[in-house]
Coordinates of C-alpha atoms in Angstrom, one line a residue:
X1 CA 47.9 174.9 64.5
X2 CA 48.2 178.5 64.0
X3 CA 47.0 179.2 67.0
X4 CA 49.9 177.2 68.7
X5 CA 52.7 179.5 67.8
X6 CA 54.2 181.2 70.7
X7 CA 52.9 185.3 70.6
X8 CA 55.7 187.2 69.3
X9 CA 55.9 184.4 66.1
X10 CA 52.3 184.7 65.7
X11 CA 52.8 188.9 65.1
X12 CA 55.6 188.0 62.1
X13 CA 54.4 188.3 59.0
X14 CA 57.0 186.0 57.3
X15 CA 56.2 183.4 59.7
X16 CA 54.5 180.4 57.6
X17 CA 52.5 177.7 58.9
X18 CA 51.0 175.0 56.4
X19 CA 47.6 173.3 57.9
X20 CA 44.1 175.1 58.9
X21 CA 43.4 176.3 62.3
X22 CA 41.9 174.5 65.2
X23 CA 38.0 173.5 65.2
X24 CA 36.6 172.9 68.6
X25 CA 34.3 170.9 66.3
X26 CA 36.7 168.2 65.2
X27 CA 36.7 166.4 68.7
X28 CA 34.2 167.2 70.9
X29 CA 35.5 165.2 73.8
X30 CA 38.6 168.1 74.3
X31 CA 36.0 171.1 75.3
X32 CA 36.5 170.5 78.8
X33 CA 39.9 168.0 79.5
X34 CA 42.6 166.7 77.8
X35 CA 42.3 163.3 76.8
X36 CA 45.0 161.1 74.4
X37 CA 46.5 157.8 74.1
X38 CA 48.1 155.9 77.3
X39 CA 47.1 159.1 79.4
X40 CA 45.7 158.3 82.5
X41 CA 45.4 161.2 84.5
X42 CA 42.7 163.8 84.3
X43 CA 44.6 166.8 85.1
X44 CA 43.5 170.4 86.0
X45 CA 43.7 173.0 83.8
X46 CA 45.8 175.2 85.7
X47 CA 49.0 175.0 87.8
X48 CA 51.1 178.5 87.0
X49 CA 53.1 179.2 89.8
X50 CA 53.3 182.0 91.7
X51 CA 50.0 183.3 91.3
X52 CA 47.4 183.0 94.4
X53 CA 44.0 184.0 95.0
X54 CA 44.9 188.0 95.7
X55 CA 46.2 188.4 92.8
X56 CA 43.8 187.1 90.9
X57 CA 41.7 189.9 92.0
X58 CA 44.0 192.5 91.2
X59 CA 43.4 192.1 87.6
X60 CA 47.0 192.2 86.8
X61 CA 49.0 190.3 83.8
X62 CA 49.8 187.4 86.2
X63 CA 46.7 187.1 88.4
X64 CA 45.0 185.3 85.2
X65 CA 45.6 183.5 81.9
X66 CA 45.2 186.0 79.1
X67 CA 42.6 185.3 76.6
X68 CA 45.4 184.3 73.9
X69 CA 46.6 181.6 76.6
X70 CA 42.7 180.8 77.0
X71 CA 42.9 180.2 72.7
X72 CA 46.4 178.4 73.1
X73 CA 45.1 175.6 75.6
X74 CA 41.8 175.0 73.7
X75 CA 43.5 174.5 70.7
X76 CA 46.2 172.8 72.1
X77 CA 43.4 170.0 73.5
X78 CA 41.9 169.3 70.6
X79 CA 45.9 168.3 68.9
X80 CA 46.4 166.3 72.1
X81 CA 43.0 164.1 70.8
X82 CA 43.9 164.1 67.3
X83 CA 47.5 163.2 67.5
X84 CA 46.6 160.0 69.1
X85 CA 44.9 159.1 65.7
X86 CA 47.9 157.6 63.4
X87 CA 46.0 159.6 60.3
X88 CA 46.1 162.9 61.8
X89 CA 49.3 162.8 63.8
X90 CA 50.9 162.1 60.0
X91 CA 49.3 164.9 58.7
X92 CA 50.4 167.1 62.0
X93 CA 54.0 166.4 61.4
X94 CA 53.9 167.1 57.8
X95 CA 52.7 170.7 58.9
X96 CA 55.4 171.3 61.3
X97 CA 53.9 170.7 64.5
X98 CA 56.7 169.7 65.7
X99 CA 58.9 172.6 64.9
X100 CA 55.6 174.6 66.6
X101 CA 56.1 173.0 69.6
X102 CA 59.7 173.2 70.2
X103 CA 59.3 176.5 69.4
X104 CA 56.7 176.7 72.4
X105 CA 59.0 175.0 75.0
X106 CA 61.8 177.4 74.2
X107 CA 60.2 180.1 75.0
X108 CA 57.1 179.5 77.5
X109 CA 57.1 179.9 81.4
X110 CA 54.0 178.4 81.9
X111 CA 53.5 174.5 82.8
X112 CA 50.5 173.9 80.8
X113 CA 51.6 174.9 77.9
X114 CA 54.8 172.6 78.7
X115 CA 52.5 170.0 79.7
X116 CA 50.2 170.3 76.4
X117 CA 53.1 170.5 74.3
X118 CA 54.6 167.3 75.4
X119 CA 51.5 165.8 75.9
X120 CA 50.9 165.8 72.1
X121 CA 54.6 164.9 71.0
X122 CA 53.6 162.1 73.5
X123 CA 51.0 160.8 71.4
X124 CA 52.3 161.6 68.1
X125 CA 55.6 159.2 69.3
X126 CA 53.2 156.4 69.4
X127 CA 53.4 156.7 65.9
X128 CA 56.5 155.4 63.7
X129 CA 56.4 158.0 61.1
X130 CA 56.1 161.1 63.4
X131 CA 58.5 159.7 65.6
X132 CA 61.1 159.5 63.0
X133 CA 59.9 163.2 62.5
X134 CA 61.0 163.7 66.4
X135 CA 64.3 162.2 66.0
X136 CA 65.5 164.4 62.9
X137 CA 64.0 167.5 64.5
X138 CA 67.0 169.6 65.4
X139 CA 67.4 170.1 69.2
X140 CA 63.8 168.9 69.9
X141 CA 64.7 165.5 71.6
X142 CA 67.5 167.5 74.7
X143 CA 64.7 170.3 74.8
X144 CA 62.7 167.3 75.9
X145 CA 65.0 166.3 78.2
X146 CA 65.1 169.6 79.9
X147 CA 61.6 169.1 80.9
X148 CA 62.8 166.4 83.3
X149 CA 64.1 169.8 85.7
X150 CA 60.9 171.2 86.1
X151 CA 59.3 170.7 89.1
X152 CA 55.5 170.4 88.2
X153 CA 54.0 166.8 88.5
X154 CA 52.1 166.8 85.4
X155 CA 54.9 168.2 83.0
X156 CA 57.2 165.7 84.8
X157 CA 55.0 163.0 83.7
X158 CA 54.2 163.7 80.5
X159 CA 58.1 164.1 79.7
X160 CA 58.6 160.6 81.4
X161 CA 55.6 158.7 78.8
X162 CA 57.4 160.4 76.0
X163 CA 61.2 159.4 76.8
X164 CA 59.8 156.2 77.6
X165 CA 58.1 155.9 74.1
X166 CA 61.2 157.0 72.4
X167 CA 63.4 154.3 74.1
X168 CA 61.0 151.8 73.0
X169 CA 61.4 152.5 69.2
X170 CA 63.7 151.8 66.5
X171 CA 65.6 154.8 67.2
X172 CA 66.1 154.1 70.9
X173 CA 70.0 154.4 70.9
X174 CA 69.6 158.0 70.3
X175 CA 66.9 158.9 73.2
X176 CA 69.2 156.6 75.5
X177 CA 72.1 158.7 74.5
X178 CA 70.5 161.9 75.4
X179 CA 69.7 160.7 78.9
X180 CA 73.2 159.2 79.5
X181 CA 74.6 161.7 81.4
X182 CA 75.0 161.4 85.2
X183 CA 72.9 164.3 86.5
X184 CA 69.9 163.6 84.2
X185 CA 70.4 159.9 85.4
X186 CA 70.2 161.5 88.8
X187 CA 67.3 163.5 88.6
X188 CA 65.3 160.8 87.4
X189 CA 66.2 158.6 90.3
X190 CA 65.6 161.8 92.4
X191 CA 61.9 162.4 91.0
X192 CA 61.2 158.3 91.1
X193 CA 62.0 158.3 94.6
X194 CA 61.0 161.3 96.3
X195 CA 57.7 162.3 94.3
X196 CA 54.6 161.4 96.6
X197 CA 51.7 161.7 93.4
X198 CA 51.3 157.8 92.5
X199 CA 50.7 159.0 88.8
X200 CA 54.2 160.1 88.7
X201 CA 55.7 157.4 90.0
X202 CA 54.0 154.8 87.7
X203 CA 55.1 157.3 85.0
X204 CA 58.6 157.8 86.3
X205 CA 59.2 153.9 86.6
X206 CA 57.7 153.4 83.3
X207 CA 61.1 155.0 81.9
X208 CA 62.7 153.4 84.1
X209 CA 61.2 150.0 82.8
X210 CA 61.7 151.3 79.4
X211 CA 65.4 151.4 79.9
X212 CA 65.6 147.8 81.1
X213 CA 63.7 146.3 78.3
X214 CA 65.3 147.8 75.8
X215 CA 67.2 147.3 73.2
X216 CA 71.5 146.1 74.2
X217 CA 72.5 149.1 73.5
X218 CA 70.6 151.1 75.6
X219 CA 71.4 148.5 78.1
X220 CA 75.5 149.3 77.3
X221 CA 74.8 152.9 78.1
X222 CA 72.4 153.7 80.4
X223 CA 72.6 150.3 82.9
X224 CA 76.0 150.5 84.4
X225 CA 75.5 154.3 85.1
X226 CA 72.6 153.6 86.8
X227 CA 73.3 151.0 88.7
X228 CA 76.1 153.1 90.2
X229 CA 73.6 155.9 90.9
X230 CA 71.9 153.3 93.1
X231 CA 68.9 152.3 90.8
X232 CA 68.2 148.7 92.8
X233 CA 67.9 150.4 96.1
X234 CA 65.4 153.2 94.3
X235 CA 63.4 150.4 93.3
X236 CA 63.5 148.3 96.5
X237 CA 62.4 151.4 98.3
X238 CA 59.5 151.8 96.2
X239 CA 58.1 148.3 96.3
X240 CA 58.5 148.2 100.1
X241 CA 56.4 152.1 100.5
X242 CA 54.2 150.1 98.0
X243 CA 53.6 147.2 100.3
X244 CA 52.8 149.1 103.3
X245 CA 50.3 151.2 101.7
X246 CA 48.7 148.1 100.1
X247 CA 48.4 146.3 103.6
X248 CA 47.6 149.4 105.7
X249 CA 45.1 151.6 103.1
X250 CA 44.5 149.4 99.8
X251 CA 44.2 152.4 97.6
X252 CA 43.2 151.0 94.4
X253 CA 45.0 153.7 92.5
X254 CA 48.1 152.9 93.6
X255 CA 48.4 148.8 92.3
X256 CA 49.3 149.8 89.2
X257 CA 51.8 151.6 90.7
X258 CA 52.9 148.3 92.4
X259 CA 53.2 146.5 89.3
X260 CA 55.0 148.8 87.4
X261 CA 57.7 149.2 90.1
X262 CA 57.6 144.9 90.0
X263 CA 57.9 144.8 86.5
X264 CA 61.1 146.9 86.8
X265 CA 62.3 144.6 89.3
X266 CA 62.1 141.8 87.8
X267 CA 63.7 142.9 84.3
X268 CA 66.2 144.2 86.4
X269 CA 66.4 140.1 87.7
X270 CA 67.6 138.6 84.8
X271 CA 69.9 141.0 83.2
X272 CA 73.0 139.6 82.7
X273 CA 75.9 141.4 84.7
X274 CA 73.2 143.4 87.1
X275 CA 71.3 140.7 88.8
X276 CA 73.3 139.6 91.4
X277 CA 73.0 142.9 93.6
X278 CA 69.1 142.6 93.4
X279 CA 69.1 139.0 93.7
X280 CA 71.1 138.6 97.0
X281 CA 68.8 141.4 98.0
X282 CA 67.1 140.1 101.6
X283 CA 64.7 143.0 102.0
X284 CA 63.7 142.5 98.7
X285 CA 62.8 138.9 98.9
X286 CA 60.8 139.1 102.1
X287 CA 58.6 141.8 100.6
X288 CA 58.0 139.7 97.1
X289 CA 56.7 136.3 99.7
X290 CA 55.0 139.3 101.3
X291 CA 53.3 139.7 98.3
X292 CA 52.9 135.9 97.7
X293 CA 51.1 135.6 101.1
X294 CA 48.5 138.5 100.7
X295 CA 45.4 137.6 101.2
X296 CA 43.0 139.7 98.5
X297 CA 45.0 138.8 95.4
X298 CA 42.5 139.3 93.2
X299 CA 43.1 142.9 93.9
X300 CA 46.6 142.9 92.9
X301 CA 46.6 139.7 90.5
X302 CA 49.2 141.3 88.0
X303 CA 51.5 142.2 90.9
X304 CA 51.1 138.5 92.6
X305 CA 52.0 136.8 88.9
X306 CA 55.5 139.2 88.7
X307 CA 56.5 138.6 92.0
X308 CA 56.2 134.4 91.6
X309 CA 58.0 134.8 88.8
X310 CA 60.7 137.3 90.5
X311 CA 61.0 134.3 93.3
X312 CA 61.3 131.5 90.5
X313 CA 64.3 133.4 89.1
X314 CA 65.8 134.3 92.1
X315 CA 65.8 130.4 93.3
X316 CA 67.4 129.5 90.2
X317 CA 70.5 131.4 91.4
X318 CA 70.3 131.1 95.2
X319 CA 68.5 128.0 95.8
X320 CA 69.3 127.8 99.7
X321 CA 66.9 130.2 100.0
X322 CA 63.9 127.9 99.7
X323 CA 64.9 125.4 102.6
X324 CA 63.3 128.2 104.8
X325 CA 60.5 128.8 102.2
X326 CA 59.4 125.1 102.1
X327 CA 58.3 125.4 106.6
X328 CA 56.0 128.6 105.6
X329 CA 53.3 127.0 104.8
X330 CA 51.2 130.5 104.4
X331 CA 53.7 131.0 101.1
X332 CA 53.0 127.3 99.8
X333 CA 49.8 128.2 100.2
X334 CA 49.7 132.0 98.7
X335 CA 51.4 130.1 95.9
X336 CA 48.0 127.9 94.7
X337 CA 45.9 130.8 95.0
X338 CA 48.0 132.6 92.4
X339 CA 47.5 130.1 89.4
X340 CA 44.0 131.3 88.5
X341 CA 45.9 134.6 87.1
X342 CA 48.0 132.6 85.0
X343 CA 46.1 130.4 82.6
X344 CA 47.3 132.2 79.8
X345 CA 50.8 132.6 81.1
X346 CA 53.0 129.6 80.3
X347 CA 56.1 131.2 81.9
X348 CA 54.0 131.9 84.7
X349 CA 52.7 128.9 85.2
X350 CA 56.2 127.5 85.0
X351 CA 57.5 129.7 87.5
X352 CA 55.5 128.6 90.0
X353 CA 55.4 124.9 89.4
X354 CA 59.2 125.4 89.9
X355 CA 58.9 127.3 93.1
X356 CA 56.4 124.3 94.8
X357 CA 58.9 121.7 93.2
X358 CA 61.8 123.6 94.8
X359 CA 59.4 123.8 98.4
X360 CA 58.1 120.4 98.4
X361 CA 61.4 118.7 97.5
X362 CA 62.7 120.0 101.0
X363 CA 60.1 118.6 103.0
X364 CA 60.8 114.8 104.6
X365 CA 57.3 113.3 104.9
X366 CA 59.7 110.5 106.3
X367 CA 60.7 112.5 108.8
X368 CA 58.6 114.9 110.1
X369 CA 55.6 114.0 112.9
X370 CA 51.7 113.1 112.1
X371 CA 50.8 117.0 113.0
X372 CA 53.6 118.5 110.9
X373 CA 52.5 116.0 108.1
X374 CA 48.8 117.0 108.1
X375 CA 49.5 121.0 107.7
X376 CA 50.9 120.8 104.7
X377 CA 48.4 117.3 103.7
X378 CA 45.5 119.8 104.5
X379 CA 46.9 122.7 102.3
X380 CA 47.5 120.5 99.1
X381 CA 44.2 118.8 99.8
X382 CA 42.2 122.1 100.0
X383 CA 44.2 123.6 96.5
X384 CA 42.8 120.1 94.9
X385 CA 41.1 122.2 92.3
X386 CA 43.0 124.9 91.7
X387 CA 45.5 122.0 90.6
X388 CA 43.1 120.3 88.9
X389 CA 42.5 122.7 86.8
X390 CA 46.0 123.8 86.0
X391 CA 46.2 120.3 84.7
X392 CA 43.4 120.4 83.0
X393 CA 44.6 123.5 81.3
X394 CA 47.7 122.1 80.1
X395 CA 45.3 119.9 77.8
X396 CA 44.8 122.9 76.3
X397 CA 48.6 124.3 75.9
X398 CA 50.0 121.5 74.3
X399 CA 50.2 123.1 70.9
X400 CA 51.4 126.2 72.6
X401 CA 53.8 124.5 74.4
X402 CA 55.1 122.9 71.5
X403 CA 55.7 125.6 69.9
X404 CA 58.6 125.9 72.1
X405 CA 60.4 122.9 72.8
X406 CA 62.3 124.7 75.8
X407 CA 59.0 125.7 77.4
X408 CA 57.3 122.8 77.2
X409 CA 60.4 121.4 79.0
X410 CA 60.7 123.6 81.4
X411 CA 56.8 123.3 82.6
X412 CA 56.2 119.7 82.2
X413 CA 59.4 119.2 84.3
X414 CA 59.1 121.3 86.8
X415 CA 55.3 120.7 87.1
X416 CA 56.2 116.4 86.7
X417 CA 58.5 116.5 89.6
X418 CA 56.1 118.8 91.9
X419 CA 53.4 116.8 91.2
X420 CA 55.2 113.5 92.2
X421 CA 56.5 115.1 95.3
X422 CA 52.5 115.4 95.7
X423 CA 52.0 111.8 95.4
X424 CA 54.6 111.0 97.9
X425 CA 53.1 112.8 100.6
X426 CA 49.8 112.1 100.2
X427 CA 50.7 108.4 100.3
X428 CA 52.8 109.0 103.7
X429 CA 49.5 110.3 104.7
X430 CA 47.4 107.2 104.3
X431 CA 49.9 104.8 105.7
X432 CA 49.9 106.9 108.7
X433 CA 46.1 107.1 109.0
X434 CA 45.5 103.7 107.6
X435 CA 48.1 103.0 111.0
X436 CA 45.9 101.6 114.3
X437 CA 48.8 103.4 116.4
X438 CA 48.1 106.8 114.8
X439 CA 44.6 107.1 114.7
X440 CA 44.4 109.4 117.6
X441 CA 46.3 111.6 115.9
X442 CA 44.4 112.0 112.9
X443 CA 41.4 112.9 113.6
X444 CA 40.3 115.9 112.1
X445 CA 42.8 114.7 109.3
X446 CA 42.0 116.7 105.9
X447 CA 39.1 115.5 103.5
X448 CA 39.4 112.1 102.1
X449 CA 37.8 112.5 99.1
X450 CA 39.9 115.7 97.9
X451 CA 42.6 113.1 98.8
X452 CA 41.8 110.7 96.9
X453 CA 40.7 112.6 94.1
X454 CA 44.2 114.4 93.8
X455 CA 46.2 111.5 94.5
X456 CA 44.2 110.1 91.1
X457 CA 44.3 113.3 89.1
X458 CA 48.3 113.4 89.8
X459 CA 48.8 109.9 88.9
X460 CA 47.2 110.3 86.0
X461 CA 49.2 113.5 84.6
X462 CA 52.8 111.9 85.7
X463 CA 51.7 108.6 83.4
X464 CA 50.8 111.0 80.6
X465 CA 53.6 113.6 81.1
X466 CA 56.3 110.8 81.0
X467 CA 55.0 109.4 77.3
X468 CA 54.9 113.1 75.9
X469 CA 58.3 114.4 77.0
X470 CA 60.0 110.9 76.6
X471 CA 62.6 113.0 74.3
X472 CA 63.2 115.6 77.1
X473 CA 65.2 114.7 79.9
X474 CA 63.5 115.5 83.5
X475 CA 64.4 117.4 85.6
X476 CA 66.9 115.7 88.9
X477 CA 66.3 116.3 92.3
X478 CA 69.4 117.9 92.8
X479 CA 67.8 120.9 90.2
X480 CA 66.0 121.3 92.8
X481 CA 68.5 121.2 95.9
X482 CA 70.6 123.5 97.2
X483 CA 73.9 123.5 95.1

């Protein structure tokens, strides 16, 4: 760690560091990159500004990085690899790393030694005890902060993994409060919606994110202020950039991107006191059943789970919006294909059992003509398995489910009423087929035995359902109607 003080310390006698120097030994993996916890970019070594490829021949000071700087960023690896093990990042803090760094970001001009610096306070804050270090460090937590006004991508998105780290801890209240004011508010909105690297955007919606699941009172003092600043439309932005990049290129490097900016969102959804505005949102609820209806989900399977659960929440407070969703039949449809991603998700699951319930509640099989009737017969028909299979799951979630008595409600409900909204349709269907006068209309009609088979697996559930959940009441149609 010697090695890491900034040149003039390292010429002052008096100056006393405790701990050996670095060993390219220790970790052989940081010869040639950076590599630590939760980092996901392989960035290049250099990115000082100013310099170009004249003056590199010159053999100046500032055409190339001096041998010492050469010695600093070596060394400077090898702590990035080691503070991401708890052990070492302990022993790190207890010789004064920290005050090393800061020391480092006080005085350097050049981003990779920003960007190593806070990539190793990064990784030592996934640790409790040298994050506790961090917070009682004096200054070091609004020197980190200052990073945010640089204007190189990597630095910019090391600082974001470490704010977002701190405002996930215990002492979250005092990271929040050291972002609280308006123009660092600003700037982070500013980088989040202007940057064009996908790394920095995951990384600058990550804090973002961290902000929103957080702790109350870093909701009291950073929400309102943002929300004023215009955080929603930021966000909406993003997702819909997001969405025409993921129908036009499919860059896999950018769907994490997608569901980190989703996440957000749908925090953002059920906050108390900040929902409304993204709720009532119109852009933003066309480009979530944009989502719903793309065609490659396993691709983006994450991303499709968030936004059925963004839709679920949103139709629990504007539920006039699904007499429009239950005639797209693409959506109904887009809906099926996403249960596969969600066997482990209970809430998930939920979410979209309440959707189809809400959908399927709005259609009059009474109503409508033998055509109109056989569109949506043929898509339940053809998702026979995928439902199926959700029920057969369920089996399996009972203990789960019981753990919570509220769950288990709230999916057995919604899932009950959906699947007897099933039943009712399919049985419309027979009578018309089974009907001399509308034979000529059905031919081509959707496959029997899937039919048949659904119409006996849905039965079957709704018998067993009803016994199990005697002591819950179910859920009324008019949950399910518009208001």
């Amino acid at each position: 760690m010697r090695k890491l003080l900034p040149l003039d310390a390292r010429n002052d006698d008096n100056t006393e560091i405790r701990g050996s120097n670095c060993n390219d030994e220790v970790v052989s993996s940081s010869n040639d990159k950076c590599k630590g916890m939760e980092i996901v970019d392989d960035f290049s070594k250099s990115d000082f500004q100013g310099e170009d490829e004249e003056d590199s021949g010159r053999g100046g000071e500032n055409a190339r990085v001096s041998a010492g700087e050469e010695v600093w960023e070596e060394c400077g690896c090898v702590l990035w690899d080691l503070a991401a093990n708890q052990t070492h990042a302990e022993l790190m803090v207890q010789n004064l790393i920290l005050e090393v760094l800061l020391a480092n970001l006080m005085v350097t001009q050049s981003v990779r030694v920003t960007e190593i610096c806070l990539g190793i306070m990064g990784n030592l804050a996934c640790h409790e005890v040298p994050m506790k270090h961090m917070v009682s460090t004096n200054g070091l937590i609004s020197v980190i902060v200052d990073q945010l006004f640089l204007d190189d991508t990597q630095c910019l998105g090391e600082a974001c993994r470490l704010l977002s780290l701190g405002l996930q801890g215990s002492e979250c209240r005092i990271w929040a409060e050291a972002l609280q004011s308006e123009h660092i508010l600003s700037r982070i909105l500013w980088v989040t919606e202007n940057t064009l690297n996908p790394q920095l955007i995951e990384k600058s919606v990550g804090l973002l994110l961290a902000m929103l699941e957080s702790q109350k009172e870093v909701e009291h003092i950073l929400l309102l202020p943002l929300m004023k600043l215009g955080l929603a439309t930021v966000l909406v932005n993003l997702l819909a950039f997001e969405m025409s990049k993921l129908t036009n290129e499919r860059i896999p490097e950018r769907y994490s991107v997608l569901d980190v900016i989703l996440r957000a969102l749908e925090a953002l959804c059920v906050l108390d006191g900040y929902s409304q505005e993204i709720c009532s949102n119109k852009e933003f609820f066309q480009l979530v059943c944009d989502l719903i209806k793309f065609p490659d989900k396993v691709e983006v399977s994450n991303s499709c789970v968030t936004a059925g659960v963004i839709i679920a929440n949103i139709l629990s407070d504007v539920s006039d919006l699904a007499s429009d969703l239950s005639q797209d039949l693409p959506f109904l449809q887009g809906l099926f294909d996403i249960f596969p991603f969600t066997s482990d998700e209970l809430e998930a699951r939920c979410a979209l059992w309440s959707i189809i319930a809400r959908l399927l509640v709005r259609v009059q099989e009474d109503e409508m003509s033998a055509s109109s009737l056989r569109q949506y017969v043929f898509i339940l028909s053809s998702k026979a398995d995928l439902i199926e299979d959700d029920l057969f799951d369920h089996q399996f979630d009972e203990n789960k489910e019981n753990e919570s008595l509220a769950t288990c409600g709230r999916i057995s409900n919604a899932r009950t009423f959906a699947l007897r909204r099933i039943i009712s349709i399919l049985n419309k269907w027979n009578s018309l087929k089974d009907s001399v006068e509308e034979k000529h209309v059905m031919e081509e009609h959707a496959n029997d035995e899937n039919i048949h088979r659904l119409l006996d697996c849905c039965h079957k559930y709704t018998v067993c359902s009803s016994k199990s959940l005697a002591i819950i009441p179910l859920i009324s149609i008019d949950d399910f109607l518009i208001g």
